[in-house]
Coordinates of C-alpha atoms in Angstrom, one line a residue:
M1 CA -1.4 -56.7 24.7
G2 CA -3.2 -54.0 22.7
N3 CA -0.9 -51.4 21.2
G4 CA -3.3 -49.3 19.2
R5 CA -1.9 -50.8 16.0
G6 CA -3.1 -54.4 16.5
D7 CA -3.0 -57.1 19.1
Q8 CA -0.6 -60.1 19.3
S9 CA -2.3 -63.5 19.8
A10 CA -0.6 -66.9 20.3
I11 CA -1.9 -69.8 18.3
K12 CA -0.6 -73.3 17.6
D13 CA 0.4 -74.5 14.2
G14 CA 0.1 -78.0 12.8
K15 CA 3.2 -79.2 14.7
G16 CA 1.8 -78.0 18.1
K17 CA 4.2 -75.0 18.3
E18 CA 2.9 -71.6 19.3
R19 CA 3.5 -68.6 17.1
D20 CA 2.4 -65.0 17.3
V21 CA -0.2 -63.7 14.9
K22 CA -1.1 -60.1 14.6
V23 CA -4.9 -59.5 15.0
D24 CA -6.1 -56.1 13.9
S25 CA -8.1 -54.1 16.4
F26 CA -10.6 -51.4 15.8
F27 CA -8.0 -48.7 16.5
S28 CA -5.4 -50.2 14.1
Q29 CA -7.0 -48.3 11.3
F30 CA -6.1 -45.0 12.8
P31 CA -2.5 -43.8 12.0
V32 CA 0.0 -42.5 14.5
L33 CA -0.5 -38.8 14.5
D34 CA 2.1 -36.1 14.6
Y35 CA 1.5 -32.4 13.9
D36 CA 3.7 -31.1 11.1
S37 CA 3.3 -27.3 10.7
S38 CA 4.3 -27.4 7.0
V39 CA 1.6 -30.0 6.3
A40 CA -0.9 -28.0 8.4
L41 CA -0.3 -24.9 6.3
K42 CA -1.1 -26.9 3.1
I43 CA -4.3 -28.1 4.7
L44 CA -5.2 -24.5 5.9
P45 CA -7.4 -23.7 2.8
L46 CA -9.6 -26.7 3.6
S47 CA -9.8 -25.7 7.3
I48 CA -11.0 -22.2 6.4
I49 CA -13.7 -23.6 4.2
F50 CA -14.6 -26.0 7.0
V51 CA -15.0 -23.2 9.5
G52 CA -17.2 -21.3 6.9
M53 CA -19.3 -24.4 6.4
I54 CA -19.9 -25.0 10.1
T55 CA -20.6 -21.3 10.7
F56 CA -23.2 -20.8 8.0
N57 CA -24.7 -24.2 8.7
N58 CA -25.4 -23.2 12.3
L59 CA -26.7 -19.7 11.3
C60 CA -29.1 -21.3 8.9
L61 CA -30.4 -23.7 11.5
K62 CA -30.7 -20.7 13.9
W63 CA -32.7 -18.5 11.5
V64 CA -35.0 -21.0 9.7
E65 CA -37.6 -23.5 10.8
V66 CA -36.2 -27.0 11.3
S67 CA -38.7 -28.3 8.7
F68 CA -37.3 -25.9 6.1
Y69 CA -33.6 -26.5 7.0
N70 CA -33.0 -29.2 4.4
V71 CA -34.7 -27.2 1.7
A72 CA -32.5 -24.1 2.5
R73 CA -29.4 -26.3 2.2
S74 CA -30.6 -28.3 -0.7
L75 CA -28.4 -26.6 -3.3
T76 CA -25.3 -28.3 -2.1
I77 CA -25.2 -30.9 -4.9
V78 CA -25.9 -28.1 -7.5
F79 CA -22.9 -26.1 -6.3
N80 CA -20.9 -29.3 -6.1
V81 CA -21.5 -29.9 -9.9
V82 CA -20.9 -26.3 -10.8
L83 CA -17.7 -25.9 -8.7
S84 CA -16.4 -29.3 -9.8
F85 CA -16.6 -28.1 -13.4
L86 CA -15.0 -24.8 -12.6
I87 CA -12.2 -26.1 -10.3
L88 CA -11.6 -29.7 -11.4
S89 CA -12.9 -29.4 -15.0
S90 CA -15.3 -32.3 -14.3
P91 CA -18.2 -32.4 -16.8
S92 CA -21.7 -33.7 -16.0
S93 CA -24.2 -35.7 -18.0
P94 CA -27.7 -34.6 -19.1
R95 CA -29.2 -37.1 -16.5
T96 CA -27.2 -35.5 -13.7
L97 CA -28.3 -32.0 -14.8
G98 CA -31.9 -33.3 -15.0
A99 CA -31.7 -34.5 -11.4
L100 CA -30.3 -31.1 -10.3
G101 CA -33.2 -29.4 -12.1
I102 CA -35.6 -31.3 -9.8
V103 CA -33.7 -30.0 -6.8
V104 CA -33.6 -26.4 -7.9
I105 CA -37.3 -26.4 -8.7
G106 CA -38.0 -28.0 -5.3
F107 CA -35.9 -25.3 -3.6
F108 CA -37.9 -22.5 -5.2
I109 CA -41.2 -24.2 -4.5
G110 CA -40.3 -24.9 -0.9
S111 CA -39.0 -21.4 -0.4
S112 CA -42.2 -19.8 -1.8
G113 CA -44.4 -22.1 0.3
E114 CA -42.5 -21.7 3.6
A115 CA -44.8 -20.1 6.2
N116 CA -42.0 -18.4 8.1
F117 CA -39.6 -17.6 5.3
S118 CA -36.3 -16.0 6.4
V119 CA -34.2 -14.2 3.8
R120 CA -31.1 -14.2 6.0
G121 CA -31.6 -17.9 7.0
T122 CA -32.0 -19.0 3.4
T123 CA -29.0 -16.9 2.4
A124 CA -27.0 -18.7 5.2
G125 CA -28.2 -22.0 3.8
I126 CA -27.1 -21.1 0.3
M127 CA -23.7 -20.0 1.7
S128 CA -23.5 -23.2 3.7
S129 CA -24.2 -25.2 0.5
V130 CA -21.3 -23.4 -1.3
F131 CA -18.9 -24.2 1.5
V132 CA -20.0 -27.8 1.8
S133 CA -19.3 -28.2 -1.9
L134 CA -15.9 -26.6 -1.7
N135 CA -15.1 -28.8 1.3
S136 CA -15.6 -32.0 -0.7
I137 CA -13.6 -30.6 -3.6
F138 CA -10.7 -29.4 -1.6
T139 CA -10.7 -32.7 0.4
K140 CA -10.0 -34.5 -2.9
K141 CA -7.3 -32.0 -3.9
L142 CA -5.4 -32.0 -0.5
L143 CA -5.5 -35.7 0.3
T144 CA -2.1 -36.1 -1.4
H145 CA -0.5 -34.0 1.3
V146 CA -1.4 -36.6 3.9
Q147 CA -0.6 -39.8 1.9
D148 CA -4.2 -40.1 0.9
N149 CA -5.2 -40.9 4.5
H150 CA -8.6 -39.5 5.5
W151 CA -7.8 -39.9 9.2
R152 CA -4.7 -37.7 8.9
L153 CA -6.6 -35.2 6.9
T154 CA -9.4 -35.1 9.6
F155 CA -6.8 -34.6 12.3
Y156 CA -5.0 -31.7 10.6
N157 CA -8.3 -30.1 9.6
N158 CA -9.8 -30.3 13.1
V159 CA -6.7 -28.9 14.8
N160 CA -6.5 -26.0 12.3
A161 CA -10.3 -25.3 12.7
L162 CA -9.9 -25.3 16.5
V163 CA -7.3 -22.5 16.2
L164 CA -9.4 -20.6 13.6
F165 CA -12.6 -20.8 15.7
M166 CA -11.0 -19.3 18.8
P167 CA -10.8 -15.6 17.6
L168 CA -14.3 -15.9 16.1
I169 CA -15.7 -17.1 19.5
V170 CA -13.9 -14.3 21.4
V171 CA -15.1 -11.6 19.0
F172 CA -18.7 -12.6 18.4
E173 CA -19.6 -14.7 21.4
G174 CA -17.0 -13.8 24.1
G175 CA -19.3 -11.5 26.1
R176 CA -22.2 -13.9 26.0
V177 CA -20.0 -16.8 27.1
M178 CA -18.5 -14.9 30.0
E179 CA -22.0 -13.8 31.1
G180 CA -23.2 -17.4 30.8
L181 CA -20.4 -19.0 32.9
P182 CA -21.8 -18.0 36.3
T183 CA -25.5 -18.2 35.4
K184 CA -25.8 -21.3 33.3
G185 CA -26.0 -24.5 35.3
M186 CA -24.1 -27.7 35.0
M187 CA -26.8 -29.3 32.9
F188 CA -26.3 -26.6 30.2
W189 CA -22.6 -26.9 30.0
S190 CA -22.8 -30.7 30.1
A191 CA -25.2 -30.6 27.2
M192 CA -22.9 -28.3 25.3
S193 CA -19.9 -30.6 25.9
L194 CA -21.9 -33.6 24.9
A195 CA -23.0 -31.9 21.6
G196 CA -19.3 -31.2 20.9
V197 CA -18.4 -34.8 21.5
M198 CA -21.3 -36.1 19.3
G199 CA -20.3 -33.7 16.5
F200 CA -16.8 -35.1 16.6
L201 CA -18.0 -38.7 16.6
I202 CA -20.4 -38.0 13.7
G203 CA -17.3 -37.0 11.6
I204 CA -15.7 -40.4 12.5
V205 CA -18.8 -42.4 11.8
T206 CA -19.3 -40.7 8.4
V207 CA -15.8 -41.8 7.3
L208 CA -16.4 -45.3 8.7
Q209 CA -19.8 -45.7 7.0
I210 CA -18.4 -44.7 3.6
K211 CA -15.4 -47.1 4.0
A212 CA -17.7 -49.9 5.1
T213 CA -20.4 -49.4 2.5
S214 CA -20.3 -46.8 -0.3
P215 CA -20.8 -43.1 -0.9
L216 CA -24.2 -44.0 -2.3
T217 CA -25.3 -45.8 0.8
H218 CA -24.1 -42.9 2.9
N219 CA -26.1 -40.4 0.9
I220 CA -29.2 -42.6 0.9
S221 CA -29.0 -42.8 4.7
G222 CA -28.5 -39.0 4.8
T223 CA -31.6 -38.5 2.6
A224 CA -33.6 -40.8 4.9
K225 CA -32.3 -38.8 7.9
A226 CA -33.4 -35.5 6.3
A227 CA -36.9 -36.9 5.6
V228 CA -37.3 -38.1 9.2
Q229 CA -35.9 -34.7 10.4
S230 CA -38.4 -32.7 8.4
G231 CA -41.3 -35.0 9.6
L232 CA -40.3 -34.7 13.2
A233 CA -40.0 -30.9 12.9
F234 CA -43.7 -30.7 11.9
W235 CA -44.6 -32.9 14.9
I236 CA -42.3 -31.9 17.7
W237 CA -41.8 -28.2 16.9
G238 CA -45.2 -27.6 15.4
N239 CA -43.9 -26.0 12.2
E240 CA -46.7 -25.0 9.9
A241 CA -47.0 -27.3 6.9
T242 CA -48.1 -25.8 3.6
G243 CA -48.8 -27.7 0.3
K244 CA -45.9 -25.9 -1.4
G245 CA -43.6 -26.4 1.5
V246 CA -44.2 -30.2 1.7
L247 CA -43.9 -30.5 -2.1
G248 CA -40.6 -28.6 -2.0
I249 CA -39.3 -31.0 0.6
V250 CA -40.4 -34.1 -1.4
M251 CA -38.8 -32.7 -4.7
V252 CA -35.6 -31.8 -3.0
L253 CA -35.2 -35.2 -1.3
G254 CA -36.3 -37.0 -4.5
G255 CA -34.0 -35.0 -6.7
S256 CA -31.1 -35.6 -4.4
L257 CA -31.7 -39.3 -4.3
T258 CA -32.0 -39.4 -8.1
Y259 CA -28.7 -37.6 -8.4
M260 CA -27.0 -40.1 -6.2
F261 CA -28.3 -43.1 -8.2
V262 CA -27.3 -41.4 -11.5
K263 CA -23.8 -40.7 -10.3
T264 CA -23.3 -44.2 -9.0
R265 CA -24.6 -45.8 -12.2
E266 CA -22.3 -43.5 -14.3
A267 CA -19.3 -44.5 -12.1
R268 CA -20.0 -48.2 -12.7
Q269 CA -20.4 -47.9 -16.5
P270 CA -16.6 -47.8 -17.3
L271 CA -16.2 -51.0 -15.2
L272 CA -19.0 -52.7 -17.1
V273 CA -17.3 -51.7 -20.4
K274 CA -14.0 -53.3 -19.3

């Protein structure tokens, strides 16, 4: 029977005797979770950063065109390098800085060429980039508090974020939610619930993809997703495409992909030396 940690199967050995063999199931990779308030407090800084990341990410998407969304949030890897140096004292090579230069130039070209440029939307995108970078840095720093287990960290982070989001929802969206309860139909609330479930599953799939492949593969697929998303935005939403706007998107995606290849190659060099 399945027990969440693995299944027991009976097989016969060479002498014809049956013996139990543990067969790992999909759910065996998830640890048994228990909420320890002392651990939760240690994870709280990451949770605050996570809430800021989600908040500014959604505000950016609300205030800018979908086609410009990836450009507005393109400075994530730039802040990641800068903050990693300031917080973790992690240096960067000239090749890495060159790739970041492509991204920064693409950001400014894309911003200047955006037909419906939004200052507050772009500002929200920059703030989202800062919080995304801090999220990855603090994830590395706080993993030791959960025995280096990403699933336990995800559990504590999501529980903390749930508590932190509640007062924000009440203060900023409470009236709108109460007004919408009697007027919005079942289809609306079903879609909202489905979006929440999908967001949760995306977090799980992201961890699984990185574990099954590599961070580089994950980021390549993310870059491909961004390219498709920008293209669909022009087609579905009818966003106005300008020469500078398209060039900015191409430079941002190309610079991001170059950065990932450079970092992966640099990570492999010590292994080659050995």
